[in-house]
Short mmCIF file of C-alpha atoms in Angstrom, two decimals:
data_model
loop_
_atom_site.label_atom_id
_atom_site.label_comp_id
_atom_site.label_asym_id
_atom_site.label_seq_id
_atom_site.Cartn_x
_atom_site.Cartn_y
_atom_site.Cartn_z
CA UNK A 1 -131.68 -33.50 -103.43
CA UNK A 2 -130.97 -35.20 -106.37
CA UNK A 3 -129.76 -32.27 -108.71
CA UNK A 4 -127.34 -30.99 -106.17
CA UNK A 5 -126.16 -34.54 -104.92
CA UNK A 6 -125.57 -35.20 -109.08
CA UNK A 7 -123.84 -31.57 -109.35
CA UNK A 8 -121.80 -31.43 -106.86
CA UNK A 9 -119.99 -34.37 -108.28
CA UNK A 10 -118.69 -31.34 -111.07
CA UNK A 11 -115.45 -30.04 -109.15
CA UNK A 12 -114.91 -27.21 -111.91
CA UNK A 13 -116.59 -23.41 -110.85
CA UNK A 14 -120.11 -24.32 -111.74
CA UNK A 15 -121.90 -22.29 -114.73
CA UNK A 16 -124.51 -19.62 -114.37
CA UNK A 17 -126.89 -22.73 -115.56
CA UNK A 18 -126.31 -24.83 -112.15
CA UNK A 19 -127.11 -21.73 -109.82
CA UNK A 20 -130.30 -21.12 -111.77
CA UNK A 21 -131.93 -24.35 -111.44
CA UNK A 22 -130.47 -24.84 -108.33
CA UNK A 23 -131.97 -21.75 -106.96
CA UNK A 24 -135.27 -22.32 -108.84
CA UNK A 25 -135.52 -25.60 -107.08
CA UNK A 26 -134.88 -24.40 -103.74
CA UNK A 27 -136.99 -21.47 -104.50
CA UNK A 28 -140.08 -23.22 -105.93
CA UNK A 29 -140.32 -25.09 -102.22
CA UNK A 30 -140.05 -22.30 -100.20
CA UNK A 31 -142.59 -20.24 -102.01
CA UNK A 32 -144.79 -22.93 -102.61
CA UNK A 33 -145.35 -23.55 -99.45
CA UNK A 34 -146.13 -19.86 -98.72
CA UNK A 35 -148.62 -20.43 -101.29
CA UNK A 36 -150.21 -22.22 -98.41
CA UNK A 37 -150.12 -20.91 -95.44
CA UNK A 38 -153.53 -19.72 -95.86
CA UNK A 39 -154.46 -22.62 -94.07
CA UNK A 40 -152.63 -21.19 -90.81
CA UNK A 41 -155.37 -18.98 -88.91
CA UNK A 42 -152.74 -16.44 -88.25
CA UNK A 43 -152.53 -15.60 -92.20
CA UNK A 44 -156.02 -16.13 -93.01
CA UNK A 45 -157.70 -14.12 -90.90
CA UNK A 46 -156.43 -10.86 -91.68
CA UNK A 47 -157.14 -10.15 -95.03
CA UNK A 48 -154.61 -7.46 -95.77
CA UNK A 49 -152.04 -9.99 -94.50
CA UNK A 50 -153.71 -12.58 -96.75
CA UNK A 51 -153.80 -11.35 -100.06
CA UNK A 52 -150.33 -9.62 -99.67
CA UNK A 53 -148.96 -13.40 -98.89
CA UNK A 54 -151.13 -14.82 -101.63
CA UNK A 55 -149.82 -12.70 -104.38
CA UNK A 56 -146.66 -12.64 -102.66
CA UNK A 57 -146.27 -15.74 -103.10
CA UNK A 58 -147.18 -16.76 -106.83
CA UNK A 59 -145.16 -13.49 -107.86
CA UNK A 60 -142.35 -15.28 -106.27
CA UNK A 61 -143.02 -18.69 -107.66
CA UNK A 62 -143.35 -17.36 -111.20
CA UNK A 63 -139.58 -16.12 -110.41
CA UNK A 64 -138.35 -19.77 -109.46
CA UNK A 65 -139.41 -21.26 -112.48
CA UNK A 66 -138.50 -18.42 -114.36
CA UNK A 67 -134.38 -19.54 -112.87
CA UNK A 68 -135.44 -22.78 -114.36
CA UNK A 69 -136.08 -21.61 -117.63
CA UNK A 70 -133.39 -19.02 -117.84
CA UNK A 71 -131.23 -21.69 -116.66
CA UNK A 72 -132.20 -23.93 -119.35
CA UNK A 73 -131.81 -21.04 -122.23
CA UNK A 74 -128.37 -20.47 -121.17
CA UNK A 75 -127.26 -24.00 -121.29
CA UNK A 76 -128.96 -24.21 -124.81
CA UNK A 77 -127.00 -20.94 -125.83
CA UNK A 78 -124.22 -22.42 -124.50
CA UNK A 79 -124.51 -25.81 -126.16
CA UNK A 80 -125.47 -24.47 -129.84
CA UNK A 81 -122.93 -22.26 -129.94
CA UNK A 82 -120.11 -24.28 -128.12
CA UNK A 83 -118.95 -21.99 -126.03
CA UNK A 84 -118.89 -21.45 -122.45
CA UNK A 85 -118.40 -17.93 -122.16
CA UNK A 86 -122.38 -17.34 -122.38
CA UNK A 87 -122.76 -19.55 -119.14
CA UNK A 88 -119.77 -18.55 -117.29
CA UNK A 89 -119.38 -14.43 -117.99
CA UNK A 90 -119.81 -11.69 -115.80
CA UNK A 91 -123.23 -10.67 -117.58
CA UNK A 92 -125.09 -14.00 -117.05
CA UNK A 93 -124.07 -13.99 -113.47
CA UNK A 94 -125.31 -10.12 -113.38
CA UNK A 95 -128.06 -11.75 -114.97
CA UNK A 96 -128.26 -14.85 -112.18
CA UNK A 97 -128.45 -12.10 -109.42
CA UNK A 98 -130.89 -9.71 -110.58
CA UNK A 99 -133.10 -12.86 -110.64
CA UNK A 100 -132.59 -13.73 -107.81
CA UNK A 101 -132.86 -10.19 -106.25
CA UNK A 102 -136.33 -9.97 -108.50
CA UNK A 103 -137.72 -13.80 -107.46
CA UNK A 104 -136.78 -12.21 -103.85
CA UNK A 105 -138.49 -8.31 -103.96
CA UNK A 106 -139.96 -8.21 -107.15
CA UNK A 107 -143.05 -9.89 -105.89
CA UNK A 108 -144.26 -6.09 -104.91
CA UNK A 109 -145.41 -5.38 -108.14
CA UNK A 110 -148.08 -7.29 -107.66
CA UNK A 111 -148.91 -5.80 -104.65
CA UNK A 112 -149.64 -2.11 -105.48
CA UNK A 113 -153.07 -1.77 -105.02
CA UNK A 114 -153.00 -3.57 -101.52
CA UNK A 115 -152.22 -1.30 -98.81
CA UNK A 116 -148.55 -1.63 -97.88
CA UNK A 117 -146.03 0.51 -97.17
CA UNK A 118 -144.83 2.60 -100.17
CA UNK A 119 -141.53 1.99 -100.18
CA UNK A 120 -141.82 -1.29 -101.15
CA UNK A 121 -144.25 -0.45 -104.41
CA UNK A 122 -140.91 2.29 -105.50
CA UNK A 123 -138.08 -0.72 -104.81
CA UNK A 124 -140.52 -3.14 -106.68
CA UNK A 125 -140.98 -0.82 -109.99
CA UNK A 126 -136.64 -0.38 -109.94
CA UNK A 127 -136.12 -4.05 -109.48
CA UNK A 128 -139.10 -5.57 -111.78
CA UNK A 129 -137.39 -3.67 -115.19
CA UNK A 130 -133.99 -4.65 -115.15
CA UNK A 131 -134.18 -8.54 -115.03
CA UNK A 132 -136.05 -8.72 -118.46
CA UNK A 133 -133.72 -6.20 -120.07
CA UNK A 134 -130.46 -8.16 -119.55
CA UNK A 135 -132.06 -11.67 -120.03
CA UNK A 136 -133.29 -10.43 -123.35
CA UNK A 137 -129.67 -8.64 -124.00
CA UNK A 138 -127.78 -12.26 -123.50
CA UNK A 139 -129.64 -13.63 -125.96
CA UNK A 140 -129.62 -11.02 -128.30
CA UNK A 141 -125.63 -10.70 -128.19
CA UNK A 142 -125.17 -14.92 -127.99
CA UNK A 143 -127.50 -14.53 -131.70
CA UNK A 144 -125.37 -12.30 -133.28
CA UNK A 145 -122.21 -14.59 -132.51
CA UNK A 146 -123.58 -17.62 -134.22
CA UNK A 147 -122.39 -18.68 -137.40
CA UNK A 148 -125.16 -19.93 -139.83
CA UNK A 149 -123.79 -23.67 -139.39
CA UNK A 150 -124.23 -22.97 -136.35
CA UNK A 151 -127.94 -21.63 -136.15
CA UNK A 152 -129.13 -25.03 -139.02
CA UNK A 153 -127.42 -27.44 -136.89
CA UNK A 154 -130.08 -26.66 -134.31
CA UNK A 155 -132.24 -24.99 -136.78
CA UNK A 156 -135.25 -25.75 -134.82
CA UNK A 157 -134.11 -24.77 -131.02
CA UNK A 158 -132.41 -21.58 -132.46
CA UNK A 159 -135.96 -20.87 -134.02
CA UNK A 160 -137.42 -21.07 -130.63
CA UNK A 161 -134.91 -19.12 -128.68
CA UNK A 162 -134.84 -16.48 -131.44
CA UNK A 163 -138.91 -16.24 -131.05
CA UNK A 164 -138.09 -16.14 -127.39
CA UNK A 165 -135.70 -13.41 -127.42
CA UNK A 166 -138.49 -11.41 -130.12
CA UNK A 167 -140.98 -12.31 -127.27
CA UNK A 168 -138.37 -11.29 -124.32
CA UNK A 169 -138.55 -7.44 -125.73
CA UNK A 170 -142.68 -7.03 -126.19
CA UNK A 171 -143.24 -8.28 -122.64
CA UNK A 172 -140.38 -6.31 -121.60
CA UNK A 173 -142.20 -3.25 -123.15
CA UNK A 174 -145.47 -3.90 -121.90
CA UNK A 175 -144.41 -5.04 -118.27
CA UNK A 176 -142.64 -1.37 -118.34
CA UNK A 177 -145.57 0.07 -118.95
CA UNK A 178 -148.18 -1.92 -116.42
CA UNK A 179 -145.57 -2.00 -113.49
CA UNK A 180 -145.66 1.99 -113.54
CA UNK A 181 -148.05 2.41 -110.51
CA UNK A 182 -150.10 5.36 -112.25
CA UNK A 183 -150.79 2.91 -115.45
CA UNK A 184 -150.84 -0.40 -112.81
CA UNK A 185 -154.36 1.20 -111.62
CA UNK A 186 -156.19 1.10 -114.89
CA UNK A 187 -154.77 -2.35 -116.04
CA UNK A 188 -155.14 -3.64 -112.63
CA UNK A 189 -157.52 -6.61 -113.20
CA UNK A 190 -157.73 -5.90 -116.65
CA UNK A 191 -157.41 -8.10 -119.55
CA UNK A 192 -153.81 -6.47 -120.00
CA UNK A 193 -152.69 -8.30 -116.91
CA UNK A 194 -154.13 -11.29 -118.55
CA UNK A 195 -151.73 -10.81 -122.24
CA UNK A 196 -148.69 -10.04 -119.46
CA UNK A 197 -149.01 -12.94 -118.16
CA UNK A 198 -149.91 -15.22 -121.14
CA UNK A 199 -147.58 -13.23 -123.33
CA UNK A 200 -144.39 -13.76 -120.63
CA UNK A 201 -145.40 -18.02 -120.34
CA UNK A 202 -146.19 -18.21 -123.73
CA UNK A 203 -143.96 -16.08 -125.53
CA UNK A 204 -140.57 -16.90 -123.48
CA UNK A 205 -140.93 -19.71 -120.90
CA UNK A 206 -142.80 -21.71 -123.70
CA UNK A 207 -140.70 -21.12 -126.96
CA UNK A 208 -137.60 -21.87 -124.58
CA UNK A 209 -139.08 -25.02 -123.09
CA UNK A 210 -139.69 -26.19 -127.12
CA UNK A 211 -136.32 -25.10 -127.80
CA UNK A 212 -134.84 -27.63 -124.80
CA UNK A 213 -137.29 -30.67 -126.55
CA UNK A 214 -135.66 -29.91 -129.72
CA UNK A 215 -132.32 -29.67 -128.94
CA UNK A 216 -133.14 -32.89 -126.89
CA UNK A 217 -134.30 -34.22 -130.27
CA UNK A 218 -131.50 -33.01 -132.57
CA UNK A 219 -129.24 -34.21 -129.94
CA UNK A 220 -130.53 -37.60 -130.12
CA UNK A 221 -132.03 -38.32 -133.56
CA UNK A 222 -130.08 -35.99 -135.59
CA UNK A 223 -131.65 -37.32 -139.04
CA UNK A 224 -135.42 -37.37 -137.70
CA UNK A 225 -136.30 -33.97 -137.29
CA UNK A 226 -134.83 -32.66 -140.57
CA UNK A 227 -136.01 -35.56 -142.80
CA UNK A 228 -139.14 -36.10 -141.77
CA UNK A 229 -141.28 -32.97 -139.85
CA UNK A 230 -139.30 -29.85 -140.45
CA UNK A 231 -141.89 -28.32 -143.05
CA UNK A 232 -144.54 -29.31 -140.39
CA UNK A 233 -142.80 -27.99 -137.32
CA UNK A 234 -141.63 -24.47 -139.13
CA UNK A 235 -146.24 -24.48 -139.66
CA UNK A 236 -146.64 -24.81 -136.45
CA UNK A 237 -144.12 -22.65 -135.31
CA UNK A 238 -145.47 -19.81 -137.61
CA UNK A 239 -148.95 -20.41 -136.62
CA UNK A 240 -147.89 -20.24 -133.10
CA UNK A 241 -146.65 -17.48 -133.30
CA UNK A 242 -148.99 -14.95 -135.60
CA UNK A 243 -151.42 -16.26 -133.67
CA UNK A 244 -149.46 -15.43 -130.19
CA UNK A 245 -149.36 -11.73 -131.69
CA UNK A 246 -152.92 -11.22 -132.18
CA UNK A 247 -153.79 -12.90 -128.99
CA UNK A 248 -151.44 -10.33 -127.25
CA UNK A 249 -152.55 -7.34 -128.99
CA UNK A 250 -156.39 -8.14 -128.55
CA UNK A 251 -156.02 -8.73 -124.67
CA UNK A 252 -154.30 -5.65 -124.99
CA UNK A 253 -157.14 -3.94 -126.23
CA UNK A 254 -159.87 -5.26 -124.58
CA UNK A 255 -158.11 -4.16 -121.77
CA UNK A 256 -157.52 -0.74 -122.40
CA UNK A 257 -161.11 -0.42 -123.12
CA UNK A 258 -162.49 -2.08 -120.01
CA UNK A 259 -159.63 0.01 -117.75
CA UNK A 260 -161.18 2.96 -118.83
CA UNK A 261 -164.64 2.04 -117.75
CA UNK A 262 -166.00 4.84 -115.86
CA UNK A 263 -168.53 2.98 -113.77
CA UNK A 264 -171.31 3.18 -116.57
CA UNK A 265 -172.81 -0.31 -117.88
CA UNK A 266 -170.78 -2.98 -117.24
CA UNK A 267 -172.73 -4.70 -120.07
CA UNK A 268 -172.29 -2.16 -122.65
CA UNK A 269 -168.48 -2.42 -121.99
CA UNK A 270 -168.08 -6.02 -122.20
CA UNK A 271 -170.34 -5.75 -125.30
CA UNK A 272 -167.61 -3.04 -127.08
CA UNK A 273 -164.79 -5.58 -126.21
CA UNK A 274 -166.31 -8.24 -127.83
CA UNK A 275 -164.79 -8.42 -131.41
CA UNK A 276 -161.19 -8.46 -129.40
CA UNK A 277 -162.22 -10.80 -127.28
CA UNK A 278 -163.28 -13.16 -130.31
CA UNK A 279 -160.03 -12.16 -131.95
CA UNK A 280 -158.84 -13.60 -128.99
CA UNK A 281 -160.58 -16.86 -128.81
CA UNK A 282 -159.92 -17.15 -132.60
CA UNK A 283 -156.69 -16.86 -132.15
CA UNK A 284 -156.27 -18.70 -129.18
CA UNK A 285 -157.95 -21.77 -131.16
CA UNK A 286 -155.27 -21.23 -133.79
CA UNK A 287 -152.58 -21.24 -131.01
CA UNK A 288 -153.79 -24.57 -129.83
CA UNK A 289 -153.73 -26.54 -133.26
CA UNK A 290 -150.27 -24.80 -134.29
CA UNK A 291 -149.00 -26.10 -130.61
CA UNK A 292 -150.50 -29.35 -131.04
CA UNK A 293 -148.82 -29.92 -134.69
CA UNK A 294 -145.20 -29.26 -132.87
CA UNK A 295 -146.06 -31.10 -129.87
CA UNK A 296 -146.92 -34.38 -132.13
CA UNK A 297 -144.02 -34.34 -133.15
CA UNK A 298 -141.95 -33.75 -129.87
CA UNK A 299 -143.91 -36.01 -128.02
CA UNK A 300 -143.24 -38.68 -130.66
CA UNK A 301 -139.34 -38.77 -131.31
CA UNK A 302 -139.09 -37.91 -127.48
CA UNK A 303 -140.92 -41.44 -127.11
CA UNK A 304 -138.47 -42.62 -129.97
CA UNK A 305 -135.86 -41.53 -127.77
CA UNK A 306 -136.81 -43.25 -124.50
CA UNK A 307 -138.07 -46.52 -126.22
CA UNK A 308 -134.16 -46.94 -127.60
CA UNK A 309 -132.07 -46.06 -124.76
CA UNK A 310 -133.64 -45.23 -121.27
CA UNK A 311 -133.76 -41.37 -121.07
CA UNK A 312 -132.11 -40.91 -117.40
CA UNK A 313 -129.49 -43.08 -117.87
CA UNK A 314 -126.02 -41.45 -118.25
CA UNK A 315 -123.56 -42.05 -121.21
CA UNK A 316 -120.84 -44.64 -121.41
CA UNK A 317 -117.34 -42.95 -120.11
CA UNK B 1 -140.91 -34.06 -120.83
CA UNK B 2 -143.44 -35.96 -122.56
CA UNK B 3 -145.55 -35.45 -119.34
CA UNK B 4 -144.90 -31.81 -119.90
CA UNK B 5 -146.04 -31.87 -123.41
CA UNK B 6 -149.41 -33.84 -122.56
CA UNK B 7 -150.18 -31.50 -119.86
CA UNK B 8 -149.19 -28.69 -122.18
CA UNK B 9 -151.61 -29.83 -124.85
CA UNK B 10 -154.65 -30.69 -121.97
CA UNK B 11 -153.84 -27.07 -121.19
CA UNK B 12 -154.39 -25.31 -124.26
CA UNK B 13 -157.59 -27.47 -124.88
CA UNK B 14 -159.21 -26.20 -121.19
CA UNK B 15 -158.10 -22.75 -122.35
CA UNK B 16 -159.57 -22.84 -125.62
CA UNK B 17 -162.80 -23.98 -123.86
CA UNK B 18 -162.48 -21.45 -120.91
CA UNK B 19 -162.10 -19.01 -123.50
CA UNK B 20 -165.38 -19.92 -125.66
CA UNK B 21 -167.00 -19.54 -121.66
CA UNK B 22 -165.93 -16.31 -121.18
CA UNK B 23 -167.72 -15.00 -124.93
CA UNK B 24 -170.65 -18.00 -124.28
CA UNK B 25 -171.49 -18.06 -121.14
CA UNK B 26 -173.76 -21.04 -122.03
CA UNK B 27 -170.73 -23.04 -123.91
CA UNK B 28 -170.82 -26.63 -121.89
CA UNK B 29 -172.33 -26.19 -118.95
CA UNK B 30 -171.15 -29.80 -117.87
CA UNK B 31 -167.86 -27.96 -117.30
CA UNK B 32 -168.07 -24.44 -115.95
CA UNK B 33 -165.64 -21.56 -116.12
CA UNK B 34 -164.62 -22.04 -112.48
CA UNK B 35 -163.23 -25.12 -113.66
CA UNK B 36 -161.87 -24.50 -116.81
CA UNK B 37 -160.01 -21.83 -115.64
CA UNK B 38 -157.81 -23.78 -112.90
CA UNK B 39 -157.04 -26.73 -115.22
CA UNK B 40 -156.11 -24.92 -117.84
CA UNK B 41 -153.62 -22.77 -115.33
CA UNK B 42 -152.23 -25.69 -113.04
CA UNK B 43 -151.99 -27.81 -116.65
CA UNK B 44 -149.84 -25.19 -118.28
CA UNK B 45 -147.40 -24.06 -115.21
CA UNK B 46 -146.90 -27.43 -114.22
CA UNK B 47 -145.78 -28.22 -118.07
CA UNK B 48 -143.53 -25.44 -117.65
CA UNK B 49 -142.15 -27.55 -114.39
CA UNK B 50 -142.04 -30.62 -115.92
CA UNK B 51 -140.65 -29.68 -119.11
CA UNK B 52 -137.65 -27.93 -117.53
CA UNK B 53 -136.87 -30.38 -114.91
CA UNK B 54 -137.42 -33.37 -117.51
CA UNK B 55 -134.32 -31.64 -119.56
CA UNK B 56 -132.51 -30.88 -116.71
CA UNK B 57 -132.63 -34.97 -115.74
CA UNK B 58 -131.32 -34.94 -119.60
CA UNK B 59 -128.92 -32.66 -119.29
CA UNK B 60 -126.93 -33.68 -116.41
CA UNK B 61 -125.80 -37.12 -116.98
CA UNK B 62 -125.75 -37.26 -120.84
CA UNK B 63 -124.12 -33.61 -121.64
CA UNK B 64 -122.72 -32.34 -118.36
CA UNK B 65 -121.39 -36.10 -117.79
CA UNK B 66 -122.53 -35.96 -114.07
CA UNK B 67 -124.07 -39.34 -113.49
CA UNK B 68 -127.35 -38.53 -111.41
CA UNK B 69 -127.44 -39.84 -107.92
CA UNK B 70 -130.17 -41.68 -108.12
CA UNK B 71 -132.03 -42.82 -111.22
CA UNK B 72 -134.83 -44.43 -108.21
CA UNK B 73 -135.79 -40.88 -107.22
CA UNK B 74 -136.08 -39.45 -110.58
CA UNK B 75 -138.40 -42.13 -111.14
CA UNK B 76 -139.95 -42.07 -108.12
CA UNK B 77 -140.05 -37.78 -108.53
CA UNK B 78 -141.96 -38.91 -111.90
CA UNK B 79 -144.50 -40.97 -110.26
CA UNK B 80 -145.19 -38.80 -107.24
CA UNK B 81 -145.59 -35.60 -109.86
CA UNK B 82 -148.36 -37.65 -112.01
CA UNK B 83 -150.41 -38.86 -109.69
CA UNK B 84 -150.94 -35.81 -107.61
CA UNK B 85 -151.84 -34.04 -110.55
CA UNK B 86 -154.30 -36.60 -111.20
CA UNK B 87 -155.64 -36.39 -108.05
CA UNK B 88 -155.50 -32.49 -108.49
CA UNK B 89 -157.01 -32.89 -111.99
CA UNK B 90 -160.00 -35.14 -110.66
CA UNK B 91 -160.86 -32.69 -107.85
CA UNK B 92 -161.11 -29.49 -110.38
CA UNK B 93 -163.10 -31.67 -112.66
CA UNK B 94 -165.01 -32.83 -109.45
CA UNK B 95 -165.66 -28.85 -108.27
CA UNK B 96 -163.65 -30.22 -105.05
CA UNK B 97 -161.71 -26.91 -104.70
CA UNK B 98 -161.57 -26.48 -100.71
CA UNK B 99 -161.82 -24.01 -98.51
#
């Protein structure tokens, strides 16, 4: 109510930016609440009906915040590179309605193994490939325009939404790969599903949402960030990110290994994915402390921030 | 969005424990796997919420010069947001899961 009360006051066409978050919004309440209608008899009592809703459902809610964090990307493109053409051309809104159409169908993917009609399992495949590709195509093309002031000024955003974009294309490959149905019933409930998932949060929605918090920053306390944490924050980044790799490629493993089980010992299985799986945890450890270095920082100049001026309040005309 | 980064970093640290569960079995029984798991999932996807909406409220009146409606229901949206996921937090840590 609030974000379309506040942007409807903006006369001009809106940008791709608006119709993303506004569609994530409405989006995230309609299929949150389908989240939940387990608790209606009708839908919990048949299980095929069930579980298709179920994972209906948080497929679809993955796609509304996805609009929110595409939305916010663009508007960061937009902003570092001062112009509007990323937010207002005929790609992004290509872009805008393929993610839509995808927060809409593409829940089917998720659905293969449970026994619905085919057709949808074909339209979900088509649908599921394209969204990624263009996303990570936008952000590819708005790199290449910058100019190096450009990509310092912002140094540390542009080093998230460049990680992002890196991010964008191994998911991209992978989620290729996993949504073909012959391949989606050996990773099916494999640890492969698991480095899709974490890869896709971690990987894009993450290093995007750090790139908003330190634009936020820049935007705000220009000299703080470069005076005082940069060395730490590029660590952190770095750590992140090696760290995100070898996560992602030892889920990958493990999972290849455990979808080939052939119905043999479970134990002896799980005991041949072990070293990835403690590559994993490693690595996930190492994850952690590299995330908590940059969010120590974000968290404090975002306090900095708030304690000087009241965050929410608009500017002075 | 400094909600969004504590919940991100209470995240991480249930997943870095879920994870030492799933090679350990044994690792802190005080807090099982069935609970690490959801907090370390609702912590991290509703960072991802507040994180984006928290710029959003940024970028709105301050860049996009569109003075919000109502600064009362942003903080109000704020309030509402942290103390169901406290309530949500205590009943995973509590093994209240329903059903």
């Amino acid at each position: 109510m609030n974000f379309f009360n506040t942007a409807r006051q903006d006369k001009e066409p809106w940008p791709v930016y608006y119709w993303m978050w506004g569609t994530g919004i409405v989006f995230f309440f309609i299929t949150y609440t389908e989240a939940h209608l387990y608790l209606i008899p009708y839908f919990r009592e048949n299980m095929v009906r069930e579980i298709m809703v179920q994972w209906k459902s948080y497929g679809a809610l993955t796609g509304s915040w996805n609009m929110l964090v595409y939305g916010t990307a663009l508007y960061l493109a937009t902003k570092i590179s001062g112009c509007d053409k990323y937010a207002r051309s005929k790609l992004a809104f290509g872009l805008y309605f393929l993610g839509l159409f995808n927060l809409m169908f593409g829940w089917a993917h998720h659905t293969y193994l449970v026994p619905s009609d085919p057709w949808i399992r074909t339209f979900a495949y088509f649908v599921s490939m394209t969204e990624l590709f263009i996303f990570g195509k936008i952000i590819w093309d708005w790199r290449s325009s910058l100019e190096d002031w450009q990509k310092h000024r912002h140094c540390n955003a542009y080093r998230f939404l460049f990680a992002a974009d890196i991010w964008v294309f191994a998911n991209l490959g992978l989620a290729l790969v996993i949504s073909v149905p012959a391949f989606n019933l050996f990773t099916h409930g494999t640890h492969i599903t698991v480095a899709h998932a974490m890869g896709s949060t971690i990987g894009i929605n993450l290093m995007i949402l750090l790139a908003s918090v330190f634009y936020v920053i820049r935007e705000e306390l220009p000299s703080e960030v470069h005076a005082r944490c940069s060395k730490q924050l590029r660590g952190g980044f770095l750590m992140v990110n090696i760290s995100l790799a070898v996560f992602f490629a030892a889920l990958i493993l493990a999972g290849i290994a455990k979808g080939r089980y052939d119905g043999g010992s479970f134990q002896e299985m799980m005991l041949s994915i072990r070293p990835f799986l403690i590559a994993f945890t490693v690595s996930g450890v190492t994850m952690m402390i590299g995330f908590w270095i940059i969010l120590w920082h974000g968290f404090r100049l975002v306090g900095k921030i708030i304690a000087s001026d009241g965050i929410a309040e608009p500017l002075p005309a | 969005m400094r909600l969004g980064m504590l919940a991100l970093a209470a995240g991480m640290f249930f997943g870095v424990i879920g994870g030492f569960q799933f090679l350990f079995p044994e690792f802190l029984q005080e807090l099982l796997f069935t609970k690490t798991r959801p907090l370390h999932v609702s912590l991290v996807i509703s960072s991802i919420f507040l994180i984006a909406i928290g710029g959003i409220y940024f970028y709105l009146p301050r860049q996009c010069r569109l003075p919000l409606f109502s600064v009362k229901a942003v903080s109000l949206h704020y309030w509402i947001f942290l103390a169901t996921g406290l309530v949500i937090v205590a009943c995973y840590l509590s093994g209240q899961f329903g059903g």
